[in-house]
């Protein structure tokens, strides 16, 4: 007869695809006070007791599937902000999103203090056209409070059939009262690469790293070369407010501009899990100068590209410190039960510098000039990854121990680096874009030498804690 703990453990293992009933029988046979895992099994007994008590005594009959899914979600959420369980539907949605097409409003969001926070609106989507801005807080959806919902539940409510309206109640820094914005849902097609000619400069903006990013980048560069011709002075690669995406695409984009050397190093729990991606010969930019633009909305894959090009001195990085998401999430399918997104490694730049909770510092710090309505809220800028509750530290425990003798000397610097993230505001009008205009002048040789020395950006304190990673909807 299967004990209660056996049942719960079997359910858990079956859902995660790790084992079946045979393994559980083995677990039962080895369950004794002398077993090195006996404490684990006692904790599973506790879980089984609580699970059965809820099923039998809760005021309303609960859904067993919901209980198990929430238990798994709680376990993963306790690890770090980026590990989570995906139901079969959410898993299918994620697969669609990586192809660059999905239904919704067109905003990247996260959860902060019980409300949804806008990381950035996606270009040319209903949200962007309606005037949604980075750092807007969404408190109500169709007059229903968001408080009490998970991020996934809030995102689910924002999605819906194309051409149906939804009203978002917004709290915006610099405005005393909340206000409503009505948005009509549409089919979102993310164009990962946008490009244009800026006189003798090729401007390329990467909005995300999906399955089409590398191919579209190569095509855009070919088109720009033909349009500008021999007067081409260089490239601006704009990664501002790019929340990241697929690792292989970040590697491919970096490889487009590098002839040799490493691109990114990933370190897992064990040394044998360490992997290094190497560049292959061939520079799509033909050695022309490159400026990479980053800000507090540049995260993950964006930071891999910026870090690789900076370390190899292939590009000059201009802007403000990036978000600081330097961890690898592996999608582990669970058959018919969906999948889990599990943090399995940390990213390191070619110079072996951790990105996690530190971000990429630009070579030249250029603060974006803010409009009047946002200047009063300047001190509320996003702290980036370091502001997420439960975020991973930048180094593994072994590395921290090995560097203990240097800790005191580096304490001030590490404290500064922990404050990843910066302003994520980018104006729509190119002439008002302080960072872009600086980059264009830099490539044309119009910036005095003394102005090209990097200076540390001010990082005001921010006590708000973010609880989830950016999620598109």
Short mmCIF file of N, CA and C in Angstrom, two decimals, residues 119-294:
data_model
loop_
_atom_site.label_atom_id
_atom_site.label_comp_id
_atom_site.label_asym_id
_atom_site.label_seq_id
_atom_site.Cartn_x
_atom_site.Cartn_y
_atom_site.Cartn_z
N UNK A 119 8.44 47.35 -18.14
CA UNK A 119 9.87 47.46 -18.43
C UNK A 119 10.07 48.30 -19.68
N UNK A 120 9.32 48.00 -20.74
CA UNK A 120 9.39 48.80 -21.96
C UNK A 120 8.25 48.40 -22.88
N UNK A 121 7.63 49.38 -23.56
CA UNK A 121 6.69 49.03 -24.63
C UNK A 121 7.47 48.61 -25.87
N UNK A 122 6.93 47.67 -26.62
CA UNK A 122 7.58 47.20 -27.84
C UNK A 122 7.19 48.13 -28.98
N UNK A 123 8.15 48.49 -29.79
CA UNK A 123 7.93 49.45 -30.87
C UNK A 123 6.75 49.05 -31.75
N UNK A 124 5.96 50.07 -32.13
CA UNK A 124 4.87 49.93 -33.10
C UNK A 124 3.83 48.88 -32.70
N UNK A 125 3.56 48.78 -31.42
CA UNK A 125 2.52 47.89 -30.92
C UNK A 125 1.40 48.75 -30.31
N UNK A 126 0.25 48.16 -30.01
CA UNK A 126 -0.84 48.95 -29.41
C UNK A 126 -0.41 49.69 -28.15
N UNK A 127 0.40 49.07 -27.30
CA UNK A 127 0.83 49.71 -26.07
C UNK A 127 1.68 50.94 -26.35
N UNK A 128 2.62 50.82 -27.28
CA UNK A 128 3.48 51.96 -27.63
C UNK A 128 2.66 53.09 -28.24
N UNK A 129 1.74 52.75 -29.12
CA UNK A 129 0.92 53.77 -29.78
C UNK A 129 -0.04 54.45 -28.80
N UNK A 130 -0.42 53.74 -27.73
CA UNK A 130 -1.34 54.30 -26.74
C UNK A 130 -0.62 55.20 -25.73
N UNK A 131 0.72 55.21 -25.76
CA UNK A 131 1.47 56.09 -24.88
C UNK A 131 1.97 55.46 -23.60
N UNK A 132 1.98 54.11 -23.51
CA UNK A 132 2.56 53.45 -22.35
C UNK A 132 4.06 53.72 -22.32
N UNK A 133 4.60 54.02 -21.12
CA UNK A 133 6.02 54.35 -20.97
C UNK A 133 6.71 53.36 -20.03
N UNK A 134 8.02 53.25 -20.18
CA UNK A 134 8.81 52.46 -19.24
C UNK A 134 8.61 52.99 -17.83
N UNK A 135 8.54 52.07 -16.86
CA UNK A 135 8.37 52.36 -15.44
C UNK A 135 6.93 52.72 -15.05
N UNK A 136 6.00 52.73 -16.01
CA UNK A 136 4.59 52.87 -15.63
C UNK A 136 4.18 51.69 -14.76
N UNK A 137 3.35 51.95 -13.75
CA UNK A 137 2.81 50.90 -12.90
C UNK A 137 1.35 50.67 -13.25
N UNK A 138 1.00 49.43 -13.54
CA UNK A 138 -0.38 49.07 -13.89
C UNK A 138 -1.06 48.51 -12.64
N UNK A 139 -2.05 49.21 -12.14
CA UNK A 139 -2.69 48.81 -10.88
C UNK A 139 -4.02 48.09 -11.08
N UNK A 140 -4.72 48.39 -12.20
CA UNK A 140 -6.03 47.77 -12.45
C UNK A 140 -6.13 47.38 -13.93
N UNK A 141 -6.88 46.31 -14.18
CA UNK A 141 -7.21 45.89 -15.53
C UNK A 141 -8.71 45.84 -15.64
N UNK A 142 -9.27 46.71 -16.50
CA UNK A 142 -10.73 46.83 -16.61
C UNK A 142 -11.35 47.03 -15.24
N UNK A 143 -10.72 47.92 -14.45
CA UNK A 143 -11.18 48.32 -13.11
C UNK A 143 -11.03 47.23 -12.04
N UNK A 144 -10.46 46.08 -12.40
CA UNK A 144 -10.21 45.03 -11.41
C UNK A 144 -8.77 45.17 -10.91
N UNK A 145 -8.60 45.14 -9.58
CA UNK A 145 -7.28 45.29 -9.00
C UNK A 145 -6.36 44.14 -9.40
N UNK A 146 -5.09 44.48 -9.65
CA UNK A 146 -4.08 43.48 -9.95
C UNK A 146 -3.55 42.86 -8.66
N UNK A 147 -3.61 43.62 -7.58
CA UNK A 147 -3.10 43.14 -6.30
C UNK A 147 -3.68 41.76 -5.97
N UNK A 148 -2.82 40.82 -5.66
CA UNK A 148 -3.25 39.46 -5.35
C UNK A 148 -3.04 38.49 -6.48
N UNK A 149 -2.81 39.00 -7.69
CA UNK A 149 -2.56 38.14 -8.84
C UNK A 149 -1.06 37.89 -8.98
N UNK A 150 -0.70 36.74 -9.53
CA UNK A 150 0.68 36.52 -9.92
C UNK A 150 0.94 37.25 -11.23
N UNK A 151 2.20 37.37 -11.59
CA UNK A 151 2.53 38.02 -12.85
C UNK A 151 1.90 37.28 -14.03
N UNK A 152 1.95 35.94 -13.98
CA UNK A 152 1.38 35.15 -15.07
C UNK A 152 -0.12 35.37 -15.19
N UNK A 153 -0.81 35.48 -14.05
CA UNK A 153 -2.26 35.72 -14.09
C UNK A 153 -2.57 37.09 -14.65
N UNK A 154 -1.78 38.10 -14.28
CA UNK A 154 -2.00 39.44 -14.81
C UNK A 154 -1.77 39.49 -16.31
N UNK A 155 -0.69 38.83 -16.76
CA UNK A 155 -0.39 38.80 -18.19
C UNK A 155 -1.51 38.09 -18.94
N UNK A 156 -2.02 37.02 -18.36
CA UNK A 156 -3.12 36.28 -18.99
C UNK A 156 -4.34 37.16 -19.20
N UNK A 157 -4.62 38.04 -18.22
CA UNK A 157 -5.77 38.94 -18.34
C UNK A 157 -5.55 39.99 -19.42
N UNK A 158 -4.29 40.39 -19.61
CA UNK A 158 -4.01 41.40 -20.62
C UNK A 158 -4.08 40.83 -22.03
N UNK A 159 -3.85 39.53 -22.14
CA UNK A 159 -4.01 38.90 -23.45
C UNK A 159 -5.47 38.64 -23.73
N UNK A 160 -5.78 38.43 -24.99
CA UNK A 160 -7.17 38.17 -25.35
C UNK A 160 -7.35 38.23 -26.84
N UNK A 161 -8.58 38.04 -27.31
CA UNK A 161 -8.83 38.05 -28.76
C UNK A 161 -8.43 39.39 -29.39
N UNK A 162 -7.94 39.30 -30.61
CA UNK A 162 -7.56 40.49 -31.36
C UNK A 162 -8.79 41.39 -31.55
N UNK A 163 -8.56 42.71 -31.50
CA UNK A 163 -9.58 43.75 -31.68
C UNK A 163 -10.51 43.91 -30.48
N UNK A 164 -10.18 43.30 -29.35
CA UNK A 164 -10.96 43.53 -28.13
C UNK A 164 -10.24 44.55 -27.26
N UNK A 165 -10.98 45.44 -26.60
CA UNK A 165 -10.35 46.50 -25.81
C UNK A 165 -10.09 46.08 -24.37
N UNK A 166 -9.14 46.75 -23.74
CA UNK A 166 -8.88 46.59 -22.32
C UNK A 166 -8.44 47.94 -21.78
N UNK A 167 -8.87 48.26 -20.57
CA UNK A 167 -8.51 49.53 -19.94
C UNK A 167 -7.50 49.28 -18.84
N UNK A 168 -6.34 49.95 -18.95
CA UNK A 168 -5.28 49.83 -17.96
C UNK A 168 -5.28 51.09 -17.09
N UNK A 169 -5.29 50.91 -15.78
CA UNK A 169 -5.13 52.03 -14.85
C UNK A 169 -3.66 52.18 -14.53
N UNK A 170 -3.12 53.37 -14.79
CA UNK A 170 -1.69 53.61 -14.74
C UNK A 170 -1.34 54.59 -13.63
N UNK A 171 -0.27 54.27 -12.90
CA UNK A 171 0.36 55.25 -12.02
C UNK A 171 1.73 55.57 -12.62
N UNK A 172 1.96 56.86 -12.88
CA UNK A 172 3.18 57.28 -13.56
C UNK A 172 3.96 58.25 -12.68
N UNK A 173 5.26 58.05 -12.62
CA UNK A 173 6.11 58.95 -11.86
C UNK A 173 5.98 60.36 -12.41
N UNK A 174 5.80 61.30 -11.48
CA UNK A 174 5.63 62.69 -11.87
C UNK A 174 4.18 63.11 -11.95
N UNK A 175 3.24 62.16 -11.85
CA UNK A 175 1.81 62.48 -11.85
C UNK A 175 1.21 62.06 -10.52
N UNK A 176 0.38 62.92 -9.95
CA UNK A 176 -0.15 62.68 -8.61
C UNK A 176 -1.26 61.64 -8.59
N UNK A 177 -2.06 61.60 -9.65
CA UNK A 177 -3.23 60.73 -9.67
C UNK A 177 -3.10 59.65 -10.74
N UNK A 178 -3.65 58.45 -10.48
CA UNK A 178 -3.69 57.42 -11.52
C UNK A 178 -4.63 57.82 -12.66
N UNK A 179 -4.41 57.26 -13.83
CA UNK A 179 -5.26 57.58 -14.98
C UNK A 179 -5.43 56.32 -15.82
N UNK A 180 -6.45 56.32 -16.67
CA UNK A 180 -6.79 55.16 -17.49
C UNK A 180 -6.29 55.33 -18.92
N UNK A 181 -5.83 54.22 -19.50
CA UNK A 181 -5.47 54.17 -20.92
C UNK A 181 -6.20 52.97 -21.53
N UNK A 182 -6.97 53.24 -22.56
CA UNK A 182 -7.70 52.17 -23.25
C UNK A 182 -6.87 51.69 -24.44
N UNK A 183 -6.68 50.38 -24.52
CA UNK A 183 -5.87 49.79 -25.59
C UNK A 183 -6.66 48.67 -26.25
N UNK A 184 -6.58 48.61 -27.57
CA UNK A 184 -7.23 47.54 -28.31
C UNK A 184 -6.18 46.47 -28.63
N UNK A 185 -6.44 45.26 -28.22
CA UNK A 185 -5.50 44.16 -28.45
C UNK A 185 -5.30 43.92 -29.95
N UNK A 186 -4.09 43.47 -30.28
CA UNK A 186 -3.79 43.19 -31.68
C UNK A 186 -2.85 42.01 -31.75
N UNK A 187 -2.64 41.51 -32.95
CA UNK A 187 -1.69 40.43 -33.16
C UNK A 187 -0.31 41.06 -33.22
N UNK A 188 0.58 40.68 -32.30
CA UNK A 188 1.89 41.31 -32.18
C UNK A 188 2.91 40.54 -33.01
N UNK A 189 3.50 41.25 -33.94
CA UNK A 189 4.61 40.69 -34.72
C UNK A 189 5.85 41.50 -34.38
N UNK A 190 6.76 40.88 -33.66
CA UNK A 190 7.95 41.59 -33.24
C UNK A 190 8.99 41.57 -34.36
N UNK A 191 9.31 42.76 -34.86
CA UNK A 191 10.40 42.89 -35.81
C UNK A 191 11.67 43.07 -35.00
N UNK A 192 12.44 42.01 -34.91
CA UNK A 192 13.60 42.02 -34.01
C UNK A 192 14.68 43.01 -34.43
N UNK A 193 14.71 43.38 -35.70
CA UNK A 193 15.75 44.27 -36.22
C UNK A 193 15.11 45.43 -36.97
N UNK A 194 15.48 46.65 -36.57
CA UNK A 194 15.02 47.86 -37.26
C UNK A 194 16.26 48.64 -37.66
N UNK A 195 16.27 49.16 -38.85
CA UNK A 195 17.47 49.85 -39.32
C UNK A 195 17.08 51.06 -40.16
N UNK A 196 18.03 52.00 -40.23
CA UNK A 196 17.85 53.18 -41.06
C UNK A 196 19.21 53.83 -41.30
N UNK A 197 19.24 54.71 -42.27
CA UNK A 197 20.45 55.45 -42.59
C UNK A 197 20.47 56.76 -41.83
N UNK A 198 21.56 57.03 -41.15
CA UNK A 198 21.77 58.31 -40.47
C UNK A 198 22.95 59.02 -41.15
N UNK A 199 22.69 59.52 -42.36
CA UNK A 199 23.75 60.15 -43.13
C UNK A 199 24.77 59.12 -43.57
N UNK A 200 25.98 59.20 -43.01
CA UNK A 200 27.04 58.26 -43.34
C UNK A 200 27.19 57.16 -42.28
N UNK A 201 26.19 57.04 -41.43
CA UNK A 201 26.20 56.03 -40.36
C UNK A 201 25.04 55.05 -40.56
N UNK A 202 25.31 53.77 -40.35
CA UNK A 202 24.27 52.74 -40.39
C UNK A 202 23.74 52.53 -38.98
N UNK A 203 22.45 52.79 -38.77
CA UNK A 203 21.84 52.62 -37.45
C UNK A 203 21.01 51.35 -37.45
N UNK A 204 21.29 50.46 -36.48
CA UNK A 204 20.57 49.19 -36.37
C UNK A 204 20.11 49.02 -34.93
N UNK A 205 18.83 48.81 -34.75
CA UNK A 205 18.29 48.58 -33.41
C UNK A 205 17.79 47.15 -33.31
N UNK A 206 18.27 46.44 -32.29
CA UNK A 206 17.78 45.09 -31.99
C UNK A 206 16.80 45.20 -30.82
N UNK A 207 15.56 44.81 -31.05
CA UNK A 207 14.53 44.94 -30.02
C UNK A 207 14.41 43.70 -29.15
N UNK A 208 14.86 42.55 -29.66
CA UNK A 208 14.81 41.30 -28.90
C UNK A 208 15.71 40.29 -29.59
N UNK A 209 15.96 39.17 -28.93
CA UNK A 209 16.74 38.10 -29.54
C UNK A 209 15.83 36.89 -29.72
N UNK A 210 15.11 36.87 -30.84
CA UNK A 210 14.27 35.72 -31.15
C UNK A 210 14.91 34.92 -32.29
N UNK A 211 14.19 33.96 -32.83
CA UNK A 211 14.75 33.06 -33.82
C UNK A 211 15.17 33.76 -35.10
N UNK A 212 14.67 34.98 -35.33
CA UNK A 212 14.94 35.68 -36.59
C UNK A 212 15.99 36.78 -36.47
N UNK A 213 16.51 37.02 -35.25
CA UNK A 213 17.36 38.19 -35.04
C UNK A 213 18.63 38.16 -35.88
N UNK A 214 19.38 37.08 -35.83
CA UNK A 214 20.64 37.02 -36.56
C UNK A 214 20.44 37.18 -38.06
N UNK A 215 19.50 36.43 -38.62
CA UNK A 215 19.27 36.48 -40.07
C UNK A 215 18.82 37.88 -40.50
N UNK A 216 17.95 38.49 -39.71
CA UNK A 216 17.47 39.82 -40.05
C UNK A 216 18.57 40.87 -39.91
N UNK A 217 19.47 40.67 -38.94
CA UNK A 217 20.58 41.61 -38.78
C UNK A 217 21.51 41.57 -40.00
N UNK A 218 21.86 40.38 -40.45
CA UNK A 218 22.73 40.24 -41.61
C UNK A 218 22.11 40.90 -42.84
N UNK A 219 20.82 40.69 -43.04
CA UNK A 219 20.13 41.30 -44.18
C UNK A 219 20.13 42.82 -44.07
N UNK A 220 19.85 43.34 -42.86
CA UNK A 220 19.81 44.79 -42.66
C UNK A 220 21.17 45.40 -42.94
N UNK A 221 22.24 44.74 -42.51
CA UNK A 221 23.57 45.28 -42.75
C UNK A 221 23.90 45.29 -44.24
N UNK A 222 23.54 44.25 -44.95
CA UNK A 222 23.77 44.22 -46.40
C UNK A 222 23.03 45.35 -47.09
N UNK A 223 21.77 45.57 -46.70
CA UNK A 223 20.98 46.64 -47.31
C UNK A 223 21.57 48.01 -47.02
N UNK A 224 22.03 48.22 -45.78
CA UNK A 224 22.60 49.51 -45.41
C UNK A 224 23.90 49.78 -46.14
N UNK A 225 24.73 48.75 -46.30
CA UNK A 225 25.99 48.91 -47.03
C UNK A 225 25.73 49.39 -48.46
N UNK A 226 24.74 48.78 -49.09
CA UNK A 226 24.42 49.17 -50.47
C UNK A 226 23.86 50.58 -50.53
N UNK A 227 23.03 50.94 -49.57
CA UNK A 227 22.39 52.25 -49.60
C UNK A 227 23.38 53.38 -49.31
N UNK A 228 24.27 53.17 -48.33
CA UNK A 228 25.21 54.23 -47.95
C UNK A 228 26.42 54.26 -48.87
N UNK A 229 26.88 53.09 -49.29
CA UNK A 229 28.01 53.03 -50.20
C UNK A 229 29.35 53.26 -49.52
N UNK A 230 30.34 53.71 -50.29
CA UNK A 230 31.71 53.84 -49.78
C UNK A 230 31.88 54.90 -48.69
N UNK A 231 30.93 55.80 -48.53
CA UNK A 231 31.06 56.84 -47.50
C UNK A 231 30.70 56.33 -46.10
N UNK A 232 30.32 55.04 -45.97
CA UNK A 232 29.93 54.47 -44.68
C UNK A 232 31.06 54.61 -43.66
N UNK A 233 30.78 55.31 -42.55
CA UNK A 233 31.79 55.54 -41.52
C UNK A 233 31.75 54.50 -40.40
N UNK A 234 30.58 53.94 -40.12
CA UNK A 234 30.48 52.98 -39.03
C UNK A 234 29.05 52.62 -38.72
N UNK A 235 28.89 51.86 -37.62
CA UNK A 235 27.58 51.33 -37.24
C UNK A 235 27.22 51.72 -35.81
N UNK A 236 25.95 52.01 -35.61
CA UNK A 236 25.40 52.13 -34.27
C UNK A 236 24.51 50.91 -34.04
N UNK A 237 24.88 50.08 -33.06
CA UNK A 237 24.07 48.91 -32.69
C UNK A 237 23.34 49.26 -31.41
N UNK A 238 22.06 49.51 -31.52
CA UNK A 238 21.25 49.99 -30.40
C UNK A 238 20.61 48.81 -29.67
N UNK A 239 21.08 48.55 -28.45
CA UNK A 239 20.54 47.46 -27.62
C UNK A 239 19.75 47.99 -26.43
N UNK A 240 19.41 49.26 -26.45
CA UNK A 240 18.68 49.83 -25.32
C UNK A 240 17.28 49.24 -25.24
N UNK A 241 16.87 48.94 -24.01
CA UNK A 241 15.54 48.37 -23.73
C UNK A 241 15.33 47.03 -24.44
N UNK A 242 16.41 46.35 -24.78
CA UNK A 242 16.30 45.01 -25.33
C UNK A 242 16.39 44.03 -24.17
N UNK A 243 15.30 43.33 -23.83
CA UNK A 243 15.29 42.47 -22.63
C UNK A 243 15.99 41.14 -22.80
N UNK A 244 16.51 40.85 -24.00
CA UNK A 244 17.24 39.60 -24.19
C UNK A 244 16.46 38.60 -25.01
N UNK A 245 16.70 37.32 -24.74
CA UNK A 245 16.03 36.26 -25.50
C UNK A 245 16.91 35.03 -25.61
N UNK A 246 17.10 34.55 -26.82
CA UNK A 246 17.77 33.27 -27.05
C UNK A 246 19.29 33.41 -27.02
N UNK A 247 19.94 32.52 -26.27
CA UNK A 247 21.39 32.56 -26.13
C UNK A 247 22.10 32.35 -27.46
N UNK A 248 21.62 31.41 -28.26
CA UNK A 248 22.31 31.14 -29.52
C UNK A 248 22.26 32.34 -30.46
N UNK A 249 21.21 33.14 -30.36
CA UNK A 249 21.12 34.33 -31.19
C UNK A 249 22.09 35.41 -30.71
N UNK A 250 22.26 35.53 -29.40
CA UNK A 250 23.22 36.49 -28.86
C UNK A 250 24.64 36.12 -29.30
N UNK A 251 24.94 34.82 -29.30
CA UNK A 251 26.26 34.35 -29.74
C UNK A 251 26.45 34.64 -31.23
N UNK A 252 25.41 34.37 -32.03
CA UNK A 252 25.50 34.59 -33.48
C UNK A 252 25.69 36.07 -33.80
N UNK A 253 24.97 36.94 -33.10
CA UNK A 253 25.10 38.38 -33.34
C UNK A 253 26.50 38.86 -32.96
N UNK A 254 27.01 38.40 -31.82
CA UNK A 254 28.38 38.77 -31.43
C UNK A 254 29.39 38.29 -32.46
N UNK A 255 29.18 37.07 -32.93
CA UNK A 255 30.09 36.47 -33.92
C UNK A 255 30.10 37.26 -35.22
N UNK A 256 29.00 37.93 -35.52
CA UNK A 256 28.94 38.73 -36.75
C UNK A 256 30.01 39.81 -36.79
N UNK A 257 30.46 40.27 -35.62
CA UNK A 257 31.39 41.40 -35.56
C UNK A 257 32.79 40.99 -35.07
N UNK A 258 32.99 39.71 -34.78
CA UNK A 258 34.27 39.26 -34.24
C UNK A 258 34.92 38.24 -35.17
N UNK A 259 36.25 38.33 -35.30
CA UNK A 259 37.00 37.38 -36.12
C UNK A 259 37.49 36.18 -35.32
N UNK A 260 37.70 36.39 -34.02
CA UNK A 260 38.24 35.32 -33.20
C UNK A 260 37.99 35.63 -31.72
N UNK A 261 38.36 34.66 -30.87
CA UNK A 261 38.23 34.86 -29.43
C UNK A 261 36.91 34.34 -28.88
N UNK A 262 36.80 34.35 -27.56
CA UNK A 262 35.59 33.87 -26.92
C UNK A 262 34.50 34.93 -26.95
N UNK A 263 33.27 34.49 -26.88
CA UNK A 263 32.11 35.39 -26.89
C UNK A 263 31.47 35.45 -25.51
N UNK A 264 31.23 34.29 -24.93
CA UNK A 264 30.62 34.25 -23.61
C UNK A 264 31.01 32.94 -22.93
N UNK A 265 31.14 33.00 -21.63
CA UNK A 265 31.44 31.82 -20.83
C UNK A 265 30.25 31.55 -19.92
N UNK A 266 29.79 30.30 -19.89
CA UNK A 266 28.71 29.93 -18.97
C UNK A 266 29.25 28.93 -17.97
N UNK A 267 29.01 29.20 -16.69
CA UNK A 267 29.49 28.33 -15.62
C UNK A 267 28.30 27.80 -14.83
N UNK A 268 28.18 26.49 -14.78
CA UNK A 268 27.13 25.85 -14.00
C UNK A 268 27.60 25.50 -12.60
N UNK A 269 26.89 24.61 -11.94
CA UNK A 269 27.24 24.22 -10.58
C UNK A 269 28.58 23.49 -10.53
N UNK A 270 28.83 22.63 -11.54
CA UNK A 270 30.04 21.82 -11.57
C UNK A 270 30.99 22.31 -12.66
N UNK A 271 32.27 22.11 -12.46
CA UNK A 271 33.27 22.58 -13.43
C UNK A 271 33.07 21.98 -14.81
N UNK A 272 32.62 20.72 -14.86
CA UNK A 272 32.44 20.07 -16.16
C UNK A 272 31.30 20.68 -16.96
N UNK A 273 30.48 21.51 -16.32
CA UNK A 273 29.37 22.16 -17.02
C UNK A 273 29.78 23.50 -17.64
N UNK A 274 31.03 23.90 -17.44
CA UNK A 274 31.50 25.17 -17.99
C UNK A 274 31.62 25.06 -19.52
N UNK A 275 31.09 26.05 -20.20
CA UNK A 275 31.14 26.07 -21.67
C UNK A 275 31.58 27.44 -22.14
N UNK A 276 32.30 27.48 -23.26
CA UNK A 276 32.77 28.73 -23.83
C UNK A 276 32.40 28.77 -25.31
N UNK A 277 31.74 29.82 -25.72
CA UNK A 277 31.40 30.00 -27.13
C UNK A 277 32.51 30.80 -27.81
N UNK A 278 32.97 30.33 -28.97
CA UNK A 278 34.07 30.95 -29.67
C UNK A 278 33.60 31.60 -30.98
N UNK A 279 34.22 32.71 -31.32
CA UNK A 279 33.91 33.39 -32.57
C UNK A 279 34.61 32.70 -33.73
N UNK A 280 34.01 32.78 -34.89
CA UNK A 280 34.60 32.22 -36.10
C UNK A 280 35.10 33.37 -36.99
N UNK A 281 36.04 33.11 -37.89
CA UNK A 281 36.56 34.18 -38.74
C UNK A 281 35.44 34.82 -39.58
N UNK A 282 35.56 36.14 -39.76
CA UNK A 282 34.57 36.84 -40.57
C UNK A 282 33.90 37.96 -39.81
N UNK A 283 34.04 39.18 -40.29
CA UNK A 283 33.44 40.37 -39.66
C UNK A 283 32.47 41.00 -40.64
N UNK A 284 31.20 40.89 -40.35
CA UNK A 284 30.17 41.41 -41.24
C UNK A 284 30.29 42.92 -41.44
N UNK A 285 30.86 43.61 -40.45
CA UNK A 285 31.01 45.06 -40.54
C UNK A 285 32.29 45.47 -41.25
N UNK A 286 33.08 44.51 -41.71
CA UNK A 286 34.31 44.79 -42.47
C UNK A 286 35.28 45.69 -41.71
N UNK A 287 35.30 45.53 -40.38
CA UNK A 287 36.25 46.30 -39.59
C UNK A 287 35.86 47.73 -39.32
N UNK A 288 34.70 48.16 -39.80
CA UNK A 288 34.25 49.53 -39.56
C UNK A 288 34.00 49.74 -38.06
N UNK A 289 34.17 50.99 -37.57
CA UNK A 289 33.91 51.27 -36.15
C UNK A 289 32.46 50.98 -35.77
N UNK A 290 32.28 50.54 -34.53
CA UNK A 290 30.94 50.21 -34.03
C UNK A 290 30.74 50.89 -32.68
N UNK A 291 29.56 51.46 -32.49
CA UNK A 291 29.12 51.94 -31.19
C UNK A 291 27.94 51.10 -30.75
N UNK A 292 28.00 50.58 -29.53
CA UNK A 292 26.88 49.83 -28.96
C UNK A 292 26.22 50.71 -27.91
N UNK A 293 24.92 50.92 -28.02
CA UNK A 293 24.16 51.70 -27.05
C UNK A 293 23.45 50.77 -26.07
N UNK A 294 23.61 51.04 -24.76
CA UNK A 294 22.94 50.26 -23.73
C UNK A 294 22.34 51.20 -22.69
#
